[in-house]
Amino acid sequence: MYQLVIKNSYHRKKPGVTKKVLNYIITFLLCVVIITVFAYKTLGNNKVEFKKITVKSGQTLWSIANKYNSYNEDPRKMVYKIKQINNLDKSIIQPGQQILIPVN
């Protein structure tokens, strides 16, 4: 009769290959953690505080932007920011209206 012979086809991997892969994975994860920490610190420094003011008679967005422009930037940019923050479509504001102003 015939005998069934089964050969073991399992090949052992070279020793050290798994260590290399593990070292690559650890290095990659360490880089991701370092980049995340630096990105978080960089983004964390950009905190913007707001001041709530009540519009007085005769005030315009332009005059308010000039008064609270602690960033020393173009007043047009400050007016744009104020409009964005307060969801204003137009540059018209009314006395008694409360708006948020970005400040340092």
mmCIF file with all atom_site columns, N, CA and C in Angstrom, residues 16-45:
data_model
loop_
_atom_site.group_PDB
_atom_site.id
_atom_site.type_symbol
_atom_site.label_atom_id
_atom_site.label_alt_id
_atom_site.label_comp_id
_atom_site.label_asym_id
_atom_site.label_entity_id
_atom_site.label_seq_id
_atom_site.pdbx_PDB_ins_code
_atom_site.Cartn_x
_atom_site.Cartn_y
_atom_site.Cartn_z
_atom_site.occupancy
_atom_site.B_iso_or_equiv
_atom_site.pdbx_formal_charge
_atom_site.auth_seq_id
_atom_site.auth_comp_id
_atom_site.auth_asym_id
_atom_site.auth_atom_id
_atom_site.pdbx_PDB_model_num
ATOM 1  N N  . GLY A 1 16 ? 15.416 38.077 14.174 1.00 0.00 ? 16 GLY A N  1
ATOM 2  C CA . GLY A 1 16 ? 15.726 39.500 14.061 1.00 0.00 ? 16 GLY A CA 1
ATOM 3  C C  . GLY A 1 16 ? 14.796 40.244 13.133 1.00 0.00 ? 16 GLY A C  1
ATOM 4  N N  . VAL A 1 17 ? 14.104 39.563 12.244 1.00 0.00 ? 17 VAL A N  1
ATOM 5  C CA . VAL A 1 17 ? 13.194 40.232 11.323 1.00 0.00 ? 17 VAL A CA 1
ATOM 6  C C  . VAL A 1 17 ? 12.036 40.844 12.105 1.00 0.00 ? 17 VAL A C  1
ATOM 7  N N  . THR A 1 18 ? 11.498 40.105 13.045 1.00 0.00 ? 18 THR A N  1
ATOM 8  C CA . THR A 1 18 ? 10.398 40.637 13.833 1.00 0.00 ? 18 THR A CA 1
ATOM 9  C C  . THR A 1 18 ? 10.877 41.781 14.724 1.00 0.00 ? 18 THR A C  1
ATOM 10 N N  . LYS A 1 19 ? 12.112 41.726 15.164 1.00 0.00 ? 19 LYS A N  1
ATOM 11 C CA . LYS A 1 19 ? 12.654 42.828 15.957 1.00 0.00 ? 19 LYS A CA 1
ATOM 12 C C  . LYS A 1 19 ? 12.771 44.090 15.115 1.00 0.00 ? 19 LYS A C  1
ATOM 13 N N  . LYS A 1 20 ? 13.164 43.946 13.857 1.00 0.00 ? 20 LYS A N  1
ATOM 14 C CA . LYS A 1 20 ? 13.249 45.103 12.968 1.00 0.00 ? 20 LYS A CA 1
ATOM 15 C C  . LYS A 1 20 ? 11.873 45.724 12.764 1.00 0.00 ? 20 LYS A C  1
ATOM 16 N N  . VAL A 1 21 ? 10.890 44.894 12.502 1.00 0.00 ? 21 VAL A N  1
ATOM 17 C CA . VAL A 1 21 ? 9.531  45.381 12.287 1.00 0.00 ? 21 VAL A CA 1
ATOM 18 C C  . VAL A 1 21 ? 9.027  46.062 13.547 1.00 0.00 ? 21 VAL A C  1
ATOM 19 N N  . LEU A 1 22 ? 9.269  45.465 14.692 1.00 0.00 ? 22 LEU A N  1
ATOM 20 C CA . LEU A 1 22 ? 8.848  46.051 15.963 1.00 0.00 ? 22 LEU A CA 1
ATOM 21 C C  . LEU A 1 22 ? 9.540  47.391 16.200 1.00 0.00 ? 22 LEU A C  1
ATOM 22 N N  . ASN A 1 23 ? 10.821 47.482 15.868 1.00 0.00 ? 23 ASN A N  1
ATOM 23 C CA . ASN A 1 23 ? 11.545 48.749 16.005 1.00 0.00 ? 23 ASN A CA 1
ATOM 24 C C  . ASN A 1 23 ? 10.973 49.821 15.083 1.00 0.00 ? 23 ASN A C  1
ATOM 25 N N  . TYR A 1 24 ? 10.610 49.460 13.863 1.00 0.00 ? 24 TYR A N  1
ATOM 26 C CA . TYR A 1 24 ? 10.001 50.415 12.935 1.00 0.00 ? 24 TYR A CA 1
ATOM 27 C C  . TYR A 1 24 ? 8.655  50.912 13.463 1.00 0.00 ? 24 TYR A C  1
ATOM 28 N N  . ILE A 1 25 ? 7.861  49.996 13.989 1.00 0.00 ? 25 ILE A N  1
ATOM 29 C CA . ILE A 1 25 ? 6.554  50.379 14.520 1.00 0.00 ? 25 ILE A CA 1
ATOM 30 C C  . ILE A 1 25 ? 6.707  51.304 15.713 1.00 0.00 ? 25 ILE A C  1
ATOM 31 N N  . ILE A 1 26 ? 7.607  50.980 16.625 1.00 0.00 ? 26 ILE A N  1
ATOM 32 C CA . ILE A 1 26 ? 7.833  51.824 17.803 1.00 0.00 ? 26 ILE A CA 1
ATOM 33 C C  . ILE A 1 26 ? 8.346  53.196 17.393 1.00 0.00 ? 26 ILE A C  1
ATOM 34 N N  . THR A 1 27 ? 9.273  53.244 16.446 1.00 0.00 ? 27 THR A N  1
ATOM 35 C CA . THR A 1 27 ? 9.805  54.525 15.965 1.00 0.00 ? 27 THR A CA 1
ATOM 36 C C  . THR A 1 27 ? 8.700  55.354 15.320 1.00 0.00 ? 27 THR A C  1
ATOM 37 N N  . PHE A 1 28 ? 7.870  54.730 14.513 1.00 0.00 ? 28 PHE A N  1
ATOM 38 C CA . PHE A 1 28 ? 6.760  55.435 13.867 1.00 0.00 ? 28 PHE A CA 1
ATOM 39 C C  . PHE A 1 28 ? 5.798  56.001 14.897 1.00 0.00 ? 28 PHE A C  1
ATOM 40 N N  . LEU A 1 29 ? 5.412  55.197 15.870 1.00 0.00 ? 29 LEU A N  1
ATOM 41 C CA . LEU A 1 29 ? 4.486  55.659 16.911 1.00 0.00 ? 29 LEU A CA 1
ATOM 42 C C  . LEU A 1 29 ? 5.095  56.784 17.742 1.00 0.00 ? 29 LEU A C  1
ATOM 43 N N  . LEU A 1 30 ? 6.363  56.694 18.024 1.00 0.00 ? 30 LEU A N  1
ATOM 44 C CA . LEU A 1 30 ? 7.042  57.751 18.769 1.00 0.00 ? 30 LEU A CA 1
ATOM 45 C C  . LEU A 1 30 ? 7.039  59.057 17.978 1.00 0.00 ? 30 LEU A C  1
ATOM 46 N N  . CYS A 1 31 ? 7.274  58.981 16.681 1.00 0.00 ? 31 CYS A N  1
ATOM 47 C CA . CYS A 1 31 ? 7.226  60.180 15.830 1.00 0.00 ? 31 CYS A CA 1
ATOM 48 C C  . CYS A 1 31 ? 5.821  60.782 15.815 1.00 0.00 ? 31 CYS A C  1
ATOM 49 N N  . VAL A 1 32 ? 4.806  59.947 15.728 1.00 0.00 ? 32 VAL A N  1
ATOM 50 C CA . VAL A 1 32 ? 3.428  60.438 15.735 1.00 0.00 ? 32 VAL A CA 1
ATOM 51 C C  . VAL A 1 32 ? 3.122  61.156 17.045 1.00 0.00 ? 32 VAL A C  1
ATOM 52 N N  . VAL A 1 33 ? 3.555  60.599 18.156 1.00 0.00 ? 33 VAL A N  1
ATOM 53 C CA . VAL A 1 33 ? 3.316  61.223 19.460 1.00 0.00 ? 33 VAL A CA 1
ATOM 54 C C  . VAL A 1 33 ? 4.034  62.565 19.549 1.00 0.00 ? 33 VAL A C  1
ATOM 55 N N  . ILE A 1 34 ? 5.278  62.628 19.123 1.00 0.00 ? 34 ILE A N  1
ATOM 56 C CA . ILE A 1 34 ? 6.047  63.878 19.182 1.00 0.00 ? 34 ILE A CA 1
ATOM 57 C C  . ILE A 1 34 ? 5.403  64.948 18.308 1.00 0.00 ? 34 ILE A C  1
ATOM 58 N N  . ILE A 1 35 ? 5.015  64.591 17.096 1.00 0.00 ? 35 ILE A N  1
ATOM 59 C CA . ILE A 1 35 ? 4.378  65.559 16.187 1.00 0.00 ? 35 ILE A CA 1
ATOM 60 C C  . ILE A 1 35 ? 3.056  66.042 16.780 1.00 0.00 ? 35 ILE A C  1
ATOM 61 N N  . THR A 1 36 ? 2.299  65.135 17.372 1.00 0.00 ? 36 THR A N  1
ATOM 62 C CA . THR A 1 36 ? 1.021  65.511 17.982 1.00 0.00 ? 36 THR A CA 1
ATOM 63 C C  . THR A 1 36 ? 1.224  66.486 19.134 1.00 0.00 ? 36 THR A C  1
ATOM 64 N N  . VAL A 1 37 ? 2.220  66.240 19.961 1.00 0.00 ? 37 VAL A N  1
ATOM 65 C CA . VAL A 1 37 ? 2.493  67.130 21.103 1.00 0.00 ? 37 VAL A CA 1
ATOM 66 C C  . VAL A 1 37 ? 2.877  68.514 20.618 1.00 0.00 ? 37 VAL A C  1
ATOM 67 N N  . PHE A 1 38 ? 3.770  68.601 19.640 1.00 0.00 ? 38 PHE A N  1
ATOM 68 C CA . PHE A 1 38 ? 4.173  69.908 19.121 1.00 0.00 ? 38 PHE A CA 1
ATOM 69 C C  . PHE A 1 38 ? 3.019  70.626 18.435 1.00 0.00 ? 38 PHE A C  1
ATOM 70 N N  . ALA A 1 39 ? 2.209  69.895 17.698 1.00 0.00 ? 39 ALA A N  1
ATOM 71 C CA . ALA A 1 39 ? 1.058  70.515 17.036 1.00 0.00 ? 39 ALA A CA 1
ATOM 72 C C  . ALA A 1 39 ? 0.068  71.036 18.067 1.00 0.00 ? 39 ALA A C  1
ATOM 73 N N  . TYR A 1 40 ? -0.152 70.290 19.129 1.00 0.00 ? 40 TYR A N  1
ATOM 74 C CA . TYR A 1 40 ? -1.078 70.710 20.172 1.00 0.00 ? 40 TYR A CA 1
ATOM 75 C C  . TYR A 1 40 ? -0.575 71.967 20.871 1.00 0.00 ? 40 TYR A C  1
ATOM 76 N N  . LYS A 1 41 ? 0.736  72.012 21.152 1.00 0.00 ? 41 LYS A N  1
ATOM 77 C CA . LYS A 1 41 ? 1.299  73.199 21.802 1.00 0.00 ? 41 LYS A CA 1
ATOM 78 C C  . LYS A 1 41 ? 1.202  74.410 20.889 1.00 0.00 ? 41 LYS A C  1
ATOM 79 N N  . THR A 1 42 ? 1.453  74.225 19.612 1.00 0.00 ? 42 THR A N  1
ATOM 80 C CA . THR A 1 42 ? 1.392  75.331 18.663 1.00 0.00 ? 42 THR A CA 1
ATOM 81 C C  . THR A 1 42 ? -0.032 75.854 18.535 1.00 0.00 ? 42 THR A C  1
ATOM 82 N N  . LEU A 1 43 ? -0.990 74.965 18.413 1.00 0.00 ? 43 LEU A N  1
ATOM 83 C CA . LEU A 1 43 ? -2.376 75.379 18.281 1.00 0.00 ? 43 LEU A CA 1
ATOM 84 C C  . LEU A 1 43 ? -2.925 75.932 19.585 1.00 0.00 ? 43 LEU A C  1
ATOM 85 N N  . GLY A 1 44 ? -2.425 75.457 20.699 1.00 0.00 ? 44 GLY A N  1
ATOM 86 C CA . GLY A 1 44 ? -2.900 75.921 21.993 1.00 0.00 ? 44 GLY A CA 1
ATOM 87 C C  . GLY A 1 44 ? -2.531 77.360 22.287 1.00 0.00 ? 44 GLY A C  1
ATOM 88 N N  . ASN A 1 45 ? -1.475 77.877 21.644 1.00 0.00 ? 45 ASN A N  1
ATOM 89 C CA . ASN A 1 45 ? -1.041 79.250 21.877 1.00 0.00 ? 45 ASN A CA 1
ATOM 90 C C  . ASN A 1 45 ? -1.878 80.264 21.124 1.00 0.00 ? 45 ASN A C  1
#
